Amino acid sequence: MRDVSIIGIGQTPVGEHWDTDLRSLGIEAVRAAMEDGGVKQVDALYVGSAYGATVSSQSQIGPLIADYAGLRGVEAFTIEAGDASGGAALRTGYLAVASGAVEMAVVLGVEKSTDTVGAERVFARSVSLDTDYELVHGATLPALAALLMRRYMFEYGVELSAFENFSINAHANGAKNPNAMYRNLLKPGGFARAPMIADPVTLFDGAPDADGAAAVILTSAERAADLVPQPIHIAASAAATDTLTLHDRADLLDFEAVRLSFDKAIAQAGITRDELDLFELHDAFTIISTLTLEAAGFAARGEGWRIAADQKIGLSADLPLSTFGGLKSRGNPVGATGIYQAVEATLQLRGVAGSNQVPEARVAMIQNMGGLGSTVITHILKS
Amino acid sequence: MRDVSIIGIGQTPVGEHWDTDLRSLGIEAVRAAMEDGGVKQVDALYVGSAYGATVSSQSQIGPLIADYAGLRGVEAFTIEAGDASGGAALRTGYLAVASGAVEMAVVLGVEKSTDTVGAERVFARSVSLDTDYELVHGATLPALAALLMRRYMFEYGVELSAFENFSINAHANGAKNPNAMYRNLLKPGGFARAPMIADPVTLFDGAPDADGAAAVILTSAERAADLVPQPIHIAASAAATDTLTLHDRADLLDFEAVRLSFDKAIAQAGITRDELDLFELHDAFTIISTLTLEAAGFAARGEGWRIAADQKIGLSADLPLSTFGGLKSRGNPVGATGIYQAVEATLQLRGVAGSNQVPEARVAMIQNMGGLGSTVITHILKS
């Protein structure tokens, strides 16, 4: 198996882009990544997208964007895994280059969440839930996240305020990221006054769905060394799943797929969790961040929230999280989110993250999740 | 790059399955393939599906079916490329096993085309067309196929009856396939009396969208030799794209992506086209079969229809096509079609195709197409 490196990155601002479409966002990110990597042509385009067919009524995004980005003819198709579509596309590109079948690939995450009537229903069916056993009964993703959060608070006797530093940290970092959707700062104590979305999930707990596109260029490590001064090595790529429905899990508060994919990634990279300099986790809800840290072994069960509450997640702290704002502040362009994570980790490992820089960042983990832990894709990047 | 083999196959009957759903079809095919291969567990599930989110309102089919098929926890995600979703999923599984990252994978194609209100609109937007430049103007896939066919008839001065042996052959083979959707025989001259769908495309020219699921188990050639008596070797895997829209093509009657992916596949397998013992092409319309044979170099331009008209495509003829009925008679369960092709080619190469057997079949090509040549995925299988 060949080693694989990232040699180019591109991203568009994240937000509600009423003035543009899926195609244009995709082209912009692909061209930016190719320019960044000094790459004129690639052999393949793998696209992570969750809402193409539903929100934009557009399938076969692969050949569509390949053509418009000047890559007509290349291998191209779409990968879907709900919110984890970007991570799954990155894994597909990794497998293609690692195998030796593909020399150079661009992996694009692109999503247009706005521009549809009845978006909430589209989101519900497109992303996370079991349609026959959850959606038809009126369940939504925030409602099920609320169920997990309420159970967590009951089991471990913690208050809503225990979670707030995840979001405060995300916004502190996102405020400095020109591509972030919400660049306002959140203040301690704000959770108590935040509008309730699905009790106990408040507006400050959940990440906003958004439009955006990001892309990375992958090639073999050998070739990368000849092409760019700072290739970023993909030291591990791992995927795992859990039940789609919460009611089929033996333990609601155990994100088994996080543990499985985290353990595989750590083993492949040959490192310990202490060696991670930053962790771009899938902070779609603060309860997800909490349960992720526990399943990945950063904290004992019932203690994940303390890592945030004890101020250990800032840019210069033990375990920097959401260094460019995460899903919460940068925004969650669904199928593109996993590629934004890869782009941001690459900026960190290149040492060009500016005021978002994690000091001496050498090893980064990025983790993209579909649903409430149903699909989890983990990559470890190294400078 | 490791060599990859097919060690298990499974399929459900193709048809309008009003009594079952996407999940159940998927489980049935996965379990059948695992039983056929004598496999108790796999490491990954790659799902080809085009209509999950639109027709069945279900995304994240990967973890859903993994769980219900007894594979909870494995890597799993969905691959979409319109009608070529199955072929693209097969390529993803091939890349995963070839890389060495995955030891054993099941590749599932599954589609539920029925069970929706306004299916025609869903099909139009889900499969083939550029929504902004084609769909919104009222174009449909049969209408655009008709445009190609009319142009072809004009350019080369051929009559509608020139194409009919593609369909007569498909139904002759499909009539003997218990999994085929339409097992009636078509008679010569029938095209002239067939109902018109989109002039000049008749009911006898186009393949029916359908429900169905098929699966194959992939592992390394080395391991396959230890596990089953007759592993089928994947000698080539290749993908290419063309513009999504017809109006962007310099030459309407040139399927460039067919040529690109065919040439790559032939080169990888190290064979000539004469060594192919059968060709499961994407016969969604007779004009597609015609243009495919020309782009792949089996016939000069304007002459592709002659291969069928001259009776060279039967089971014992020069170039057997659609040996189990193809899309036309077996039916086209969209994102599953590419995997049905793999299952059928495997039956041929194992020499267990019964009354559909191609004598001494050793090398088979399967080719799955999205839209009118927009995505083309080609595999070559060897016994």
mmCIF file of C-alpha atoms in Angstrom, chain A residues 3-150:
data_model
loop_
_atom_site.group_PDB
_atom_site.id
_atom_site.type_symbol
_atom_site.label_atom_id
_atom_site.label_comp_id
_atom_site.label_asym_id
_atom_site.label_seq_id
_atom_site.Cartn_x
_atom_site.Cartn_y
_atom_site.Cartn_z
ATOM 1 C CA ASP A 3 1.623 6.275 1.364
ATOM 2 C CA VAL A 4 -0.664 9.141 0.399
ATOM 3 C CA SER A 5 -0.180 12.888 0.845
ATOM 4 C CA ILE A 6 -2.220 16.061 0.536
ATOM 5 C CA ILE A 7 -0.527 18.560 -1.774
ATOM 6 C CA GLY A 8 -3.258 21.131 -2.405
ATOM 7 C CA ILE A 9 -6.216 22.610 -0.556
ATOM 8 C CA GLY A 10 -9.108 24.920 -1.394
ATOM 9 C CA GLN A 11 -12.230 26.167 0.327
ATOM 10 C CA THR A 12 -15.064 28.617 -0.154
ATOM 11 C CA PRO A 13 -16.584 30.690 2.640
ATOM 12 C CA VAL A 14 -19.280 28.777 4.542
ATOM 13 C CA GLY A 15 -22.719 30.321 4.833
ATOM 14 C CA GLU A 16 -26.088 30.772 3.187
ATOM 15 C CA HIS A 17 -25.072 31.383 -0.393
ATOM 16 C CA TRP A 18 -28.360 32.418 -1.992
ATOM 17 C CA ASP A 19 -26.500 33.844 -4.971
ATOM 18 C CA THR A 20 -24.760 30.694 -6.121
ATOM 19 C CA ASP A 21 -25.317 26.989 -6.737
ATOM 20 C CA LEU A 22 -23.837 23.564 -6.108
ATOM 21 C CA ARG A 23 -21.946 23.530 -9.369
ATOM 22 C CA SER A 24 -20.308 26.930 -8.865
ATOM 23 C CA LEU A 25 -19.290 26.177 -5.290
ATOM 24 C CA GLY A 26 -17.741 22.892 -6.400
ATOM 25 C CA ILE A 27 -15.796 24.437 -9.263
ATOM 26 C CA GLU A 28 -14.451 27.187 -7.011
ATOM 27 C CA ALA A 29 -13.074 24.755 -4.423
ATOM 28 C CA VAL A 30 -11.583 22.380 -7.011
ATOM 29 C CA ARG A 31 -9.831 25.182 -8.878
ATOM 30 C CA ALA A 32 -8.527 26.676 -5.623
ATOM 31 C CA ALA A 33 -7.068 23.333 -4.527
ATOM 32 C CA MET A 34 -5.431 22.760 -7.907
ATOM 33 C CA GLU A 35 -3.942 26.233 -7.866
ATOM 34 C CA ASP A 36 -2.703 25.774 -4.305
ATOM 35 C CA GLY A 37 -1.016 22.496 -5.276
ATOM 36 C CA GLY A 38 0.303 23.833 -8.577
ATOM 37 C CA VAL A 39 -1.556 21.006 -10.291
ATOM 38 C CA LYS A 40 -2.782 21.290 -13.887
ATOM 39 C CA GLN A 41 -4.550 17.941 -14.224
ATOM 40 C CA VAL A 42 -5.741 15.054 -12.055
ATOM 41 C CA ASP A 43 -6.853 11.501 -12.804
ATOM 42 C CA ALA A 44 -9.974 11.371 -10.664
ATOM 43 C CA LEU A 45 -12.548 13.466 -8.836
ATOM 44 C CA TYR A 46 -14.334 12.007 -5.809
ATOM 45 C CA VAL A 47 -17.219 14.096 -4.529
ATOM 46 C CA GLY A 48 -18.678 13.970 -1.036
ATOM 47 C CA SER A 49 -22.229 15.340 -1.021
ATOM 48 C CA ALA A 50 -25.372 14.451 0.888
ATOM 49 C CA TYR A 51 -28.071 16.751 -0.504
ATOM 50 C CA GLY A 52 -27.342 16.853 -4.240
ATOM 51 C CA ALA A 53 -30.348 14.834 -5.381
ATOM 52 C CA THR A 54 -32.760 16.179 -2.782
ATOM 53 C CA VAL A 55 -31.999 19.875 -2.329
ATOM 54 C CA SER A 56 -30.553 20.633 -5.771
ATOM 55 C CA SER A 57 -32.349 17.873 -7.730
ATOM 56 C CA GLN A 58 -28.975 16.997 -9.186
ATOM 57 C CA SER A 59 -27.318 13.589 -9.331
ATOM 58 C CA GLN A 60 -24.130 12.541 -11.114
ATOM 59 C CA ILE A 61 -22.356 15.552 -9.626
ATOM 60 C CA GLY A 62 -19.042 13.881 -10.493
ATOM 61 C CA PRO A 63 -19.092 14.316 -14.270
ATOM 62 C CA LEU A 64 -20.949 17.631 -13.904
ATOM 63 C CA ILE A 65 -18.265 19.296 -11.804
ATOM 64 C CA ALA A 66 -15.395 17.506 -13.550
ATOM 65 C CA ASP A 67 -16.541 19.029 -16.829
ATOM 66 C CA TYR A 68 -17.061 22.560 -15.504
ATOM 67 C CA ALA A 69 -13.798 22.519 -13.530
ATOM 68 C CA GLY A 70 -11.827 21.743 -16.675
ATOM 69 C CA LEU A 71 -11.336 18.054 -15.935
ATOM 70 C CA ARG A 72 -13.619 16.537 -18.580
ATOM 71 C CA GLY A 73 -13.066 12.828 -18.984
ATOM 72 C CA VAL A 74 -11.592 11.948 -15.605
ATOM 73 C CA GLU A 75 -12.988 9.236 -13.360
ATOM 74 C CA ALA A 76 -15.614 10.873 -11.148
ATOM 75 C CA PHE A 77 -18.423 9.836 -8.830
ATOM 76 C CA THR A 78 -20.182 10.791 -5.617
ATOM 77 C CA ILE A 79 -19.883 9.322 -2.134
ATOM 78 C CA GLU A 80 -22.718 9.671 0.375
ATOM 79 C CA ALA A 81 -22.685 8.931 4.092
ATOM 80 C CA GLY A 82 -24.936 11.663 5.462
ATOM 81 C CA ASP A 83 -22.898 14.261 7.347
ATOM 82 C CA ALA A 84 -19.860 11.996 6.896
ATOM 83 C CA SER A 85 -19.980 12.168 3.092
ATOM 84 C CA GLY A 86 -16.851 14.328 2.947
ATOM 85 C CA GLY A 87 -14.871 11.984 5.175
ATOM 86 C CA ALA A 88 -16.035 8.984 3.135
ATOM 87 C CA ALA A 89 -14.981 10.730 -0.079
ATOM 88 C CA LEU A 90 -11.566 11.457 1.447
ATOM 89 C CA ARG A 91 -11.274 7.782 2.337
ATOM 90 C CA THR A 92 -12.232 6.802 -1.229
ATOM 91 C CA GLY A 93 -9.559 9.096 -2.646
ATOM 92 C CA TYR A 94 -7.069 7.705 -0.156
ATOM 93 C CA LEU A 95 -7.864 4.113 -1.185
ATOM 94 C CA ALA A 96 -7.616 4.986 -4.889
ATOM 95 C CA VAL A 97 -4.171 6.586 -4.554
ATOM 96 C CA ALA A 98 -2.921 4.060 -1.976
ATOM 97 C CA SER A 99 -3.808 1.206 -4.333
ATOM 98 C CA GLY A 100 -1.686 2.627 -7.134
ATOM 99 C CA ALA A 101 -4.634 2.664 -9.529
ATOM 100 C CA VAL A 102 -4.890 6.457 -9.404
ATOM 101 C CA GLU A 103 -1.873 8.791 -9.462
ATOM 102 C CA MET A 104 -3.537 12.022 -8.493
ATOM 103 C CA ALA A 105 -7.054 12.731 -7.279
ATOM 104 C CA VAL A 106 -9.025 15.715 -6.163
ATOM 105 C CA VAL A 107 -11.489 15.049 -3.363
ATOM 106 C CA LEU A 108 -14.280 17.578 -3.193
ATOM 107 C CA GLY A 109 -16.881 18.082 -0.502
ATOM 108 C CA VAL A 110 -19.744 20.255 -1.697
ATOM 109 C CA GLU A 111 -23.141 21.061 -0.284
ATOM 110 C CA LYS A 112 -25.990 23.412 -1.011
ATOM 111 C CA SER A 113 -28.340 23.235 1.947
ATOM 112 C CA THR A 114 -30.320 26.363 1.166
ATOM 113 C CA ASP A 115 -32.500 26.955 -1.910
ATOM 114 C CA THR A 116 -35.280 24.501 -1.275
ATOM 115 C CA VAL A 117 -38.832 24.610 -0.034
ATOM 116 C CA GLY A 118 -39.406 22.411 3.001
ATOM 117 C CA ALA A 119 -35.707 22.087 3.728
ATOM 118 C CA GLU A 120 -36.327 20.650 7.180
ATOM 119 C CA ARG A 121 -37.993 17.560 5.720
ATOM 120 C CA VAL A 122 -35.211 17.205 3.193
ATOM 121 C CA PHE A 123 -32.619 17.443 5.947
ATOM 122 C CA ALA A 124 -34.442 14.923 8.090
ATOM 123 C CA ARG A 125 -34.588 12.319 5.382
ATOM 124 C CA SER A 126 -31.259 13.082 3.831
ATOM 125 C CA VAL A 127 -28.895 12.881 6.666
ATOM 126 C CA SER A 128 -29.290 10.789 9.675
ATOM 127 C CA LEU A 129 -32.448 8.977 10.481
ATOM 128 C CA ASP A 130 -34.020 5.633 9.758
ATOM 129 C CA THR A 131 -36.976 6.742 7.663
ATOM 130 C CA ASP A 132 -39.246 3.803 8.499
ATOM 131 C CA TYR A 133 -38.563 3.667 12.237
ATOM 132 C CA GLU A 134 -37.652 7.244 13.172
ATOM 133 C CA LEU A 135 -38.570 9.851 10.565
ATOM 134 C CA VAL A 136 -42.152 8.709 10.055
ATOM 135 C CA HIS A 137 -42.739 9.061 13.777
ATOM 136 C CA GLY A 138 -41.707 12.680 13.698
ATOM 137 C CA ALA A 139 -38.172 12.312 15.003
ATOM 138 C CA THR A 140 -35.573 14.858 13.879
ATOM 139 C CA LEU A 141 -31.834 14.949 14.401
ATOM 140 C CA PRO A 142 -31.944 17.733 17.033
ATOM 141 C CA ALA A 143 -34.717 15.847 18.859
ATOM 142 C CA LEU A 144 -32.643 12.674 19.026
ATOM 143 C CA ALA A 145 -29.546 14.631 20.044
ATOM 144 C CA ALA A 146 -31.696 16.105 22.801
ATOM 145 C CA LEU A 147 -32.617 12.615 23.924
ATOM 146 C CA LEU A 148 -28.944 11.714 24.251
ATOM 147 C CA MET A 149 -28.166 14.954 26.064
ATOM 148 C CA ARG A 150 -31.051 14.588 28.504
#
